[in-house]
Amino acid sequence: MTRLVTVDPDRPDPARLEAPAAALRAGRLVAFPTETVYGLGAHARDAQAVGALFAAKGRPATNPLIVHVPDGAALGGLVASVTPLAAALADRWWPGPLTLVLDAAPSVPAVTTGGLSTVAVRAPDHPVAEALLRQAGVPVAAPSANTSGRPSPTRAEHVHADLAAAVDWIVDGGACRVGVESTVVDARGEVPLVLREGAVTREDLGVTGQAAADAQAQRHSPGARFRHYAPACRVEIAPPGEGPARAGGLAAAGHRVGLVARAAPPAGVTEVGTFGDARDLAVGLYDALRRAERAELEVLVVEGVPEEGVGRAVMDRLRRAAQA
Ligand code: TXA
Ligand code: MG
């Protein structure tokens, strides 16, 4: 049975996190908020717990997990060596939405790393995640807390909708403030190689001009291979400014259409959301995908954003959601 505990997102009461923290230590599954999306946590050193986590999500065994730690001090115990680049990145960006891929320590179970020799680690920037990780006292493997292939959860009710039967605790800390996942970088070399675009931007990292090197690194990285972020309705991407016209055309052709755009929709189109800039769209995108499917729309038209800053991560997620 799933138990739900609601906590103050800014000042969580440690007493309310005691049972979920103990459950993590005991090898149970606990969903919790981070600044990006909700994670589904399991004790990263407990192979059986991590096995149960893969089963709960229906996640392919070859897609490795991110191990969550409260701060940079916990990194050393999980990796074979902290490279100078990793130390500098952790120092600058942790806690925060940057995940570092490094050579794994032998003590990290193969099920956690998807059988790879590397492990992904991050320290989330969310008071609830940090408090829970400290109280649990163990490293916590946590993919996004959605059924594999579905939009990531940015609210506790999204977790409940996908995974209620499979998790022991859902810690409700309100809506996530970033809305797209962490940036995943390979930090084994001299420069960070971007394996997944995310909330820490290429501009932030000073790596806007190395698409070829990143593409090469991504070929050896598992994450990009799997289907992602897809709601039950079709998603179409319209160029900036053209959302209302595209949605209006589809509605005129007899479709049940919703719109996420800068401007309000024309008659006959359901307003699913409006946004100002890419950061706004990031915050609301996954919730919009889920609301579109609950409204039983046939098509959701989402207006695109420029491919710069966090817009790169947003467009990456949108393109995957739109893949038929
Ligand atoms: O913001 C986030 O990163 C969220 C929150 C919960 O922290 N987590 C998340 O986890 O998005 P998940 O499992 O949905 O995505 C993890 C990504 C996948 O693309 C996976 O393939 C990649 O990280 N990854 C994990 N370990 C890796 C490794 N050793 N080498 C390369 N990629 C790895
Ligand atoms: Mg995910």
Tab-separated table of C-alpha atoms and ligand atoms in Angstrom:
chain	number	residue	atom	x	y	z
A	1	MET	CA	0.000	0.000	0.000
A	2	THR	CA	1.248	3.484	-0.821
A	3	ARG	CA	1.545	5.942	2.023
A	4	LEU	CA	1.527	9.665	1.361
A	5	VAL	CA	3.217	12.315	3.484
A	6	THR	CA	2.923	16.026	2.746
A	7	VAL	CA	5.821	18.233	3.802
A	8	ASP	CA	6.678	21.921	3.670
A	9	PRO	CA	8.797	22.275	0.503
A	10	ASP	CA	11.055	24.926	2.076
A	11	ARG	CA	11.295	23.701	5.691
A	12	PRO	CA	10.370	20.018	5.835
A	13	ASP	CA	9.715	18.680	9.336
A	14	PRO	CA	12.362	15.964	9.947
A	15	ALA	CA	9.849	13.939	11.977
A	16	ARG	CA	7.627	13.566	8.897
A	17	LEU	CA	10.569	12.273	6.835
A	18	GLU	CA	11.626	9.662	9.387
A	19	ALA	CA	9.478	6.810	8.096
A	20	PRO	CA	10.281	7.401	4.387
A	21	ALA	CA	14.008	7.630	5.251
A	22	ALA	CA	13.832	4.362	7.195
A	23	ALA	CA	11.945	2.770	4.290
A	24	LEU	CA	14.786	3.738	1.916
A	25	ARG	CA	17.357	2.199	4.259
A	26	ALA	CA	15.244	-0.968	4.417
A	27	GLY	CA	15.209	-1.355	0.617
A	28	ARG	CA	11.726	0.036	-0.071
A	29	LEU	CA	10.737	2.488	-2.845
A	30	VAL	CA	10.136	6.143	-1.966
A	31	ALA	CA	9.120	8.903	-4.393
A	32	PHE	CA	10.302	12.414	-3.487
A	33	PRO	CA	10.509	15.888	-5.037
A	34	THR	CA	13.685	17.402	-6.473
A	35	GLU	CA	14.086	20.819	-8.087
A	36	THR	CA	13.786	19.210	-11.556
A	37	VAL	CA	11.174	16.419	-11.375
A	38	TYR	CA	10.025	13.838	-8.809
A	39	GLY	CA	12.382	10.885	-8.370
A	40	LEU	CA	11.575	7.285	-7.487
A	41	GLY	CA	14.223	6.375	-4.928
A	42	ALA	CA	15.817	3.100	-3.864
A	43	HIS	CA	18.935	2.325	-1.804
A	44	ALA	CA	21.608	2.480	-4.537
A	45	ARG	CA	23.819	-0.180	-2.911
A	46	ASP	CA	20.922	-2.622	-2.418
A	47	ALA	CA	20.705	-4.638	-5.650
A	48	GLN	CA	17.336	-6.110	-4.703
A	49	ALA	CA	15.823	-2.692	-4.005
A	50	VAL	CA	17.135	-1.358	-7.313
A	51	GLY	CA	15.751	-4.430	-9.076
A	52	ALA	CA	12.322	-3.664	-7.617
A	53	LEU	CA	12.665	-0.068	-8.834
A	54	PHE	CA	13.301	-1.173	-12.452
A	55	ALA	CA	10.285	-3.485	-12.218
A	56	ALA	CA	8.023	-0.744	-10.809
A	57	LYS	CA	8.865	1.620	-13.685
A	58	GLY	CA	8.975	-1.044	-16.388
A	59	ARG	CA	12.408	0.369	-17.204
A	60	PRO	CA	14.816	-1.449	-19.535
A	61	ALA	CA	17.609	-3.005	-17.432
A	62	THR	CA	20.276	-1.434	-19.658
A	63	ASN	CA	19.188	2.146	-18.852
A	64	PRO	CA	21.273	3.154	-15.802
A	65	LEU	CA	20.121	5.264	-12.851
A	66	ILE	CA	21.334	8.512	-11.319
A	67	VAL	CA	22.572	8.096	-7.737
A	68	HIS	CA	21.493	10.991	-5.473
A	69	VAL	CA	23.653	12.285	-2.627
A	70	PRO	CA	23.149	15.177	-0.199
A	71	ASP	CA	26.401	16.942	-1.149
A	72	GLY	CA	29.780	16.642	-2.853
A	73	ALA	CA	31.358	14.914	0.158
A	74	ALA	CA	29.418	11.739	-0.661
A	75	LEU	CA	30.742	11.570	-4.244
A	76	GLY	CA	34.093	9.975	-3.372
A	77	GLY	CA	32.497	6.782	-2.039
A	78	LEU	CA	30.675	6.073	-5.296
A	79	VAL	CA	33.316	6.679	-7.957
A	80	ALA	CA	36.762	5.254	-8.740
A	81	SER	CA	38.248	8.730	-8.884
A	82	VAL	CA	36.979	12.291	-8.709
A	83	THR	CA	38.546	13.952	-11.761
A	84	PRO	CA	39.635	17.611	-11.477
A	85	LEU	CA	36.803	18.469	-13.880
A	86	ALA	CA	34.224	16.668	-11.703
A	87	ALA	CA	35.519	18.392	-8.566
A	88	ALA	CA	35.240	21.791	-10.239
A	89	LEU	CA	31.746	21.105	-11.608
A	90	ALA	CA	30.439	19.774	-8.282
A	91	ASP	CA	31.929	22.762	-6.516
A	92	ARG	CA	30.227	25.180	-8.905
A	93	TRP	CA	26.866	23.460	-9.487
A	94	TRP	CA	25.997	21.289	-6.477
A	95	PRO	CA	23.482	21.186	-5.090
A	96	GLY	CA	21.861	21.605	-8.498
A	97	PRO	CA	20.549	20.063	-11.703
A	98	LEU	CA	23.866	18.738	-13.027
A	99	THR	CA	24.594	14.986	-13.121
A	100	LEU	CA	28.209	13.813	-13.354
A	101	VAL	CA	29.142	10.529	-15.043
A	102	LEU	CA	32.411	9.073	-13.702
A	103	ASP	CA	34.096	5.668	-13.432
A	104	ALA	CA	32.159	3.717	-10.816
A	105	ALA	CA	33.588	2.392	-7.563
A	106	PRO	CA	33.518	-1.438	-7.546
A	107	SER	CA	31.033	-1.345	-4.648
A	108	VAL	CA	28.238	0.142	-6.801
A	109	PRO	CA	26.025	-2.778	-7.919
A	110	ALA	CA	25.840	-3.488	-11.673
A	111	VAL	CA	22.043	-3.239	-11.615
A	112	THR	CA	22.352	0.449	-10.617
A	113	THR	CA	24.744	1.300	-13.471
A	114	GLY	CA	22.881	-0.760	-16.069
A	115	GLY	CA	25.983	-2.930	-16.326
A	116	LEU	CA	28.241	-0.013	-17.296
A	117	SER	CA	31.631	0.711	-15.716
A	118	THR	CA	30.491	4.292	-15.051
A	119	VAL	CA	28.015	5.746	-12.558
A	120	ALA	CA	25.926	8.939	-12.699
A	121	VAL	CA	25.721	11.054	-9.506
A	122	ARG	CA	24.011	14.280	-8.498
A	123	ALA	CA	23.126	16.340	-5.414
A	124	PRO	CA	19.613	17.802	-5.892
A	125	ASP	CA	18.862	21.408	-4.925
A	126	HIS	CA	15.643	20.862	-2.985
A	127	PRO	CA	15.270	21.095	0.818
A	128	VAL	CA	13.052	17.994	0.916
A	129	ALA	CA	15.383	15.858	-1.211
A	130	GLU	CA	18.400	17.012	0.762
A	131	ALA	CA	16.785	16.342	4.151
A	132	LEU	CA	15.515	12.923	3.051
A	133	LEU	CA	18.958	11.930	1.688
A	134	ARG	CA	20.673	13.039	4.896
A	135	GLN	CA	18.181	11.216	7.093
A	136	ALA	CA	18.343	8.055	4.966
A	137	GLY	CA	22.143	8.092	5.203
A	138	VAL	CA	22.501	5.939	2.083
A	139	PRO	CA	23.037	6.890	-1.580
A	140	VAL	CA	19.679	6.826	-3.392
A	141	ALA	CA	19.259	5.711	-7.015
A	142	ALA	CA	16.374	7.696	-8.441
A	143	PRO	CA	15.047	7.861	-11.981
A	144	SER	CA	12.127	10.150	-12.712
A	145	ALA	CA	9.088	8.718	-10.890
A	146	ASN	CA	6.992	7.949	-13.980
A	147	THR	CA	6.153	4.710	-15.740
A	148	SER	CA	8.932	4.209	-18.301
A	149	GLY	CA	8.185	6.107	-21.531
A	150	ARG	CA	5.642	8.505	-19.936
A	151	PRO	CA	6.091	12.234	-19.214
A	152	SER	CA	8.222	12.896	-16.125
A	153	PRO	CA	6.304	13.839	-12.950
A	154	THR	CA	6.496	17.403	-11.649
A	155	ARG	CA	3.771	16.989	-8.994
A	156	ALA	CA	3.018	14.252	-6.457
A	157	GLU	CA	-0.283	13.472	-8.182
A	158	HIS	CA	1.621	12.576	-11.379
A	159	VAL	CA	3.584	9.995	-9.384
A	160	HIS	CA	0.392	8.683	-7.881
A	161	ALA	CA	-1.256	8.370	-11.311
A	162	ASP	CA	1.610	6.265	-12.712
A	163	LEU	CA	3.011	4.298	-9.789
A	164	ALA	CA	0.563	4.245	-6.880
A	165	ALA	CA	0.478	0.476	-6.666
A	166	ALA	CA	4.263	0.052	-6.717
A	167	VAL	CA	5.759	2.591	-4.291
A	168	ASP	CA	5.815	2.443	-0.503
A	169	TRP	CA	5.919	6.191	0.155
A	170	ILE	CA	5.179	9.329	-1.828
A	171	VAL	CA	6.642	12.449	-0.233
A	172	ASP	CA	4.563	15.394	-1.496
A	173	GLY	CA	6.602	18.602	-1.521
A	174	GLY	CA	4.476	20.485	-4.050
A	175	ALA	CA	5.298	21.318	-7.667
A	176	CYS	CA	8.892	21.166	-8.929
A	177	ARG	CA	10.347	24.582	-9.701
A	178	VAL	CA	12.520	23.693	-12.749
A	179	GLY	CA	10.404	21.122	-14.579
A	180	VAL	CA	13.014	19.526	-16.876
A	181	GLU	CA	15.560	16.977	-15.739
A	182	SER	CA	19.195	17.531	-14.840
A	183	THR	CA	21.894	17.944	-17.456
A	184	VAL	CA	23.947	14.736	-17.688
A	185	VAL	CA	27.640	15.190	-18.498
A	186	ASP	CA	30.529	12.785	-18.848
A	187	ALA	CA	33.094	14.335	-16.503
A	188	ARG	CA	35.895	11.800	-16.963
A	189	GLY	CA	37.950	13.962	-19.335
A	190	GLU	CA	39.111	17.545	-19.606
A	191	VAL	CA	35.820	19.079	-20.780
A	192	PRO	CA	32.240	18.103	-19.913
A	193	LEU	CA	30.572	16.081	-22.703
A	194	VAL	CA	26.819	16.657	-22.716
A	195	LEU	CA	24.969	13.314	-22.728
A	196	ARG	CA	21.539	14.846	-21.989
A	197	GLU	CA	20.517	18.497	-22.304
A	198	GLY	CA	19.002	19.810	-19.092
A	199	ALA	CA	18.451	22.595	-16.628
A	200	VAL	CA	22.132	23.594	-16.458
A	201	THR	CA	22.649	25.009	-19.929
A	202	ARG	CA	25.525	24.724	-22.408
A	203	GLU	CA	25.997	28.466	-21.925
A	204	ASP	CA	26.302	27.827	-18.150
A	205	LEU	CA	28.935	25.158	-18.796
A	206	GLY	CA	30.738	27.087	-21.556
A	207	VAL	CA	30.268	24.242	-24.071
A	208	THR	CA	28.107	25.717	-26.839
A	209	GLY	CA	30.508	24.799	-29.664
A	210	GLN	CA	31.138	21.064	-29.317
A	211	ALA	CA	28.084	19.366	-30.788
A	212	ALA	CA	30.198	16.829	-32.679
A	213	ALA	CA	32.117	15.634	-29.597
A	214	ASP	CA	28.853	15.381	-27.653
A	215	ALA	CA	27.148	13.419	-30.426
A	216	GLN	CA	30.063	10.978	-30.365
A	217	ALA	CA	29.778	10.573	-26.568
A	218	GLN	CA	25.980	10.160	-26.790
A	219	ARG	CA	26.408	7.226	-29.164
A	220	HIS	CA	27.966	5.299	-26.271
A	221	SER	CA	25.400	6.519	-23.758
A	222	PRO	CA	22.215	4.499	-23.143
A	223	GLY	CA	19.649	7.204	-22.328
A	224	ALA	CA	19.017	8.528	-25.816
A	225	ARG	CA	17.969	5.121	-27.157
A	226	PHE	CA	14.692	4.762	-25.315
A	227	ARG	CA	11.234	6.198	-25.976
A	228	HIS	CA	10.430	9.060	-23.610
A	229	TYR	CA	7.933	11.602	-22.335
A	230	ALA	CA	5.001	10.431	-24.481
A	231	PRO	CA	1.428	11.150	-23.328
A	232	ALA	CA	-1.557	9.212	-24.670
A	233	CYS	CA	-2.426	11.983	-27.149
A	234	ARG	CA	-0.459	13.059	-30.218
A	235	VAL	CA	1.920	16.026	-29.782
A	236	GLU	CA	2.695	18.483	-32.593
A	237	ILE	CA	5.347	21.180	-32.394
A	238	ALA	CA	4.507	24.540	-34.016
A	239	PRO	CA	7.142	27.197	-34.788
A	240	PRO	CA	7.240	30.153	-32.354
A	241	GLY	CA	4.161	32.329	-32.846
A	242	GLU	CA	2.341	29.839	-35.062
A	243	GLY	CA	0.643	27.732	-32.378
A	244	PRO	CA	-2.836	29.275	-32.517
A	245	ALA	CA	-3.006	29.091	-36.331
A	246	ARG	CA	-1.829	25.447	-36.387
A	247	ALA	CA	-4.274	24.437	-33.652
A	248	GLY	CA	-7.115	26.359	-35.305
A	249	GLY	CA	-6.481	24.530	-38.587
A	250	LEU	CA	-6.601	21.125	-36.898
A	251	ALA	CA	-9.802	22.072	-35.041
A	252	ALA	CA	-11.401	23.215	-38.302
A	253	ALA	CA	-10.554	19.802	-39.761
A	254	GLY	CA	-12.605	18.187	-36.977
A	255	HIS	CA	-9.937	17.207	-34.418
A	256	ARG	CA	-10.121	17.615	-30.647
A	257	VAL	CA	-7.180	19.977	-30.194
A	258	GLY	CA	-5.407	21.585	-27.271
A	259	LEU	CA	-2.798	24.343	-27.293
A	260	VAL	CA	0.221	25.362	-25.254
A	261	ALA	CA	1.460	28.687	-26.642
A	262	ARG	CA	2.389	32.243	-25.801
A	263	ALA	CA	-1.031	33.494	-26.912
A	264	ALA	CA	-4.527	32.260	-26.062
A	265	PRO	CA	-6.132	29.710	-28.412
A	266	PRO	CA	-8.700	30.503	-31.114
A	267	ALA	CA	-12.316	29.324	-30.794
A	268	GLY	CA	-12.754	25.565	-30.814
A	269	VAL	CA	-9.321	24.864	-29.294
A	270	THR	CA	-8.803	23.933	-25.614
A	271	GLU	CA	-6.307	26.097	-23.721
A	272	VAL	CA	-3.909	23.716	-21.968
A	273	GLY	CA	-1.357	26.331	-21.001
A	274	THR	CA	0.319	29.628	-21.821
A	275	PHE	CA	3.929	30.605	-21.214
A	276	GLY	CA	6.236	33.586	-21.493
A	277	ASP	CA	9.652	32.093	-22.181
A	278	ALA	CA	11.499	28.763	-22.344
A	279	ARG	CA	11.947	28.626	-18.559
A	280	ASP	CA	8.189	28.944	-18.098
A	281	LEU	CA	7.514	26.269	-20.676
A	282	ALA	CA	9.996	23.968	-18.915
A	283	VAL	CA	8.136	24.354	-15.609
A	284	GLY	CA	4.724	23.520	-17.088
A	285	LEU	CA	5.445	21.185	-19.998
A	286	TYR	CA	5.065	17.743	-18.393
A	287	ASP	CA	1.970	18.819	-16.480
A	288	ALA	CA	0.493	20.124	-19.752
A	289	LEU	CA	1.149	16.781	-21.492
A	290	ARG	CA	-0.658	14.954	-18.708
A	291	ARG	CA	-3.588	17.402	-18.643
A	292	ALA	CA	-4.000	17.044	-22.413
A	293	GLU	CA	-4.352	13.313	-22.066
A	294	ARG	CA	-6.774	13.602	-19.133
A	295	ALA	CA	-8.912	15.941	-21.251
A	296	GLU	CA	-8.931	13.171	-23.893
A	297	LEU	CA	-7.616	15.480	-26.580
A	298	GLU	CA	-6.518	13.947	-29.883
A	299	VAL	CA	-3.741	16.414	-30.552
A	300	LEU	CA	-1.796	18.832	-28.368
A	301	VAL	CA	-0.069	21.632	-30.279
A	302	VAL	CA	2.911	23.047	-28.394
A	303	GLU	CA	4.671	26.165	-29.629
A	304	GLY	CA	8.432	25.747	-29.798
A	305	VAL	CA	11.104	27.968	-28.234
A	306	PRO	CA	14.525	29.030	-29.552
A	307	GLU	CA	17.300	26.410	-29.211
A	308	GLU	CA	19.333	28.327	-26.686
A	309	GLY	CA	19.698	28.166	-22.911
A	310	VAL	CA	17.165	25.854	-21.307
A	311	GLY	CA	15.276	25.974	-24.637
A	312	ARG	CA	17.583	23.184	-25.872
A	313	ALA	CA	16.410	20.810	-23.145
A	314	VAL	CA	12.766	21.799	-23.659
A	315	MET	CA	12.949	21.194	-27.422
A	316	ASP	CA	14.744	17.875	-26.866
A	317	ARG	CA	11.896	16.676	-24.588
A	318	LEU	CA	9.221	18.045	-26.931
A	319	ARG	CA	10.687	16.279	-29.965
A	320	ARG	CA	10.775	12.992	-28.068
A	321	ALA	CA	7.182	13.494	-26.866
A	322	ALA	CA	6.131	14.218	-30.458
A	323	GLN	CA	7.766	11.091	-31.909
A	324	ALA	CA	4.946	8.839	-33.044
B	1	TXA	O1	16.697	15.604	-12.876
B	1	TXA	C1	16.962	14.398	-12.929
B	1	TXA	O2	18.027	13.974	-13.391
B	1	TXA	C2	15.914	13.397	-12.384
B	1	TXA	C3	15.770	13.640	-10.889
B	1	TXA	C4	14.853	12.630	-10.243
B	1	TXA	O3	17.034	13.657	-10.278
B	1	TXA	N1	16.272	12.060	-12.681
B	1	TXA	C5	16.219	11.542	-13.947
B	1	TXA	O4	16.563	10.201	-14.018
B	1	TXA	O5	15.906	12.185	-14.915
B	1	TXA	P1	16.249	9.320	-15.302
B	1	TXA	O6	16.563	7.931	-14.864
B	1	TXA	O7	14.880	9.573	-15.783
B	1	TXA	O8	17.342	9.748	-16.341
B	1	TXA	C6	18.710	9.440	-16.119
B	1	TXA	C7	19.490	9.649	-17.363
B	1	TXA	C8	19.179	8.623	-18.412
B	1	TXA	O9	19.191	9.252	-19.682
B	1	TXA	C9	20.326	7.633	-18.263
B	1	TXA	O10	20.564	6.894	-19.421
B	1	TXA	C10	21.473	8.581	-17.925
B	1	TXA	O11	20.889	9.519	-17.055
B	1	TXA	N2	22.566	7.866	-17.236
B	1	TXA	C11	22.544	7.322	-15.997
B	1	TXA	N3	23.707	6.716	-15.717
B	1	TXA	C12	24.508	6.879	-16.797
B	1	TXA	C13	25.830	6.479	-17.121
B	1	TXA	N4	26.576	5.763	-16.276
B	1	TXA	N5	26.322	6.847	-18.343
B	1	TXA	C14	25.575	7.575	-19.192
B	1	TXA	N6	24.304	7.971	-18.944
B	1	TXA	C15	23.773	7.623	-17.767
B	2	MG	MG	13.210	9.696	-16.909
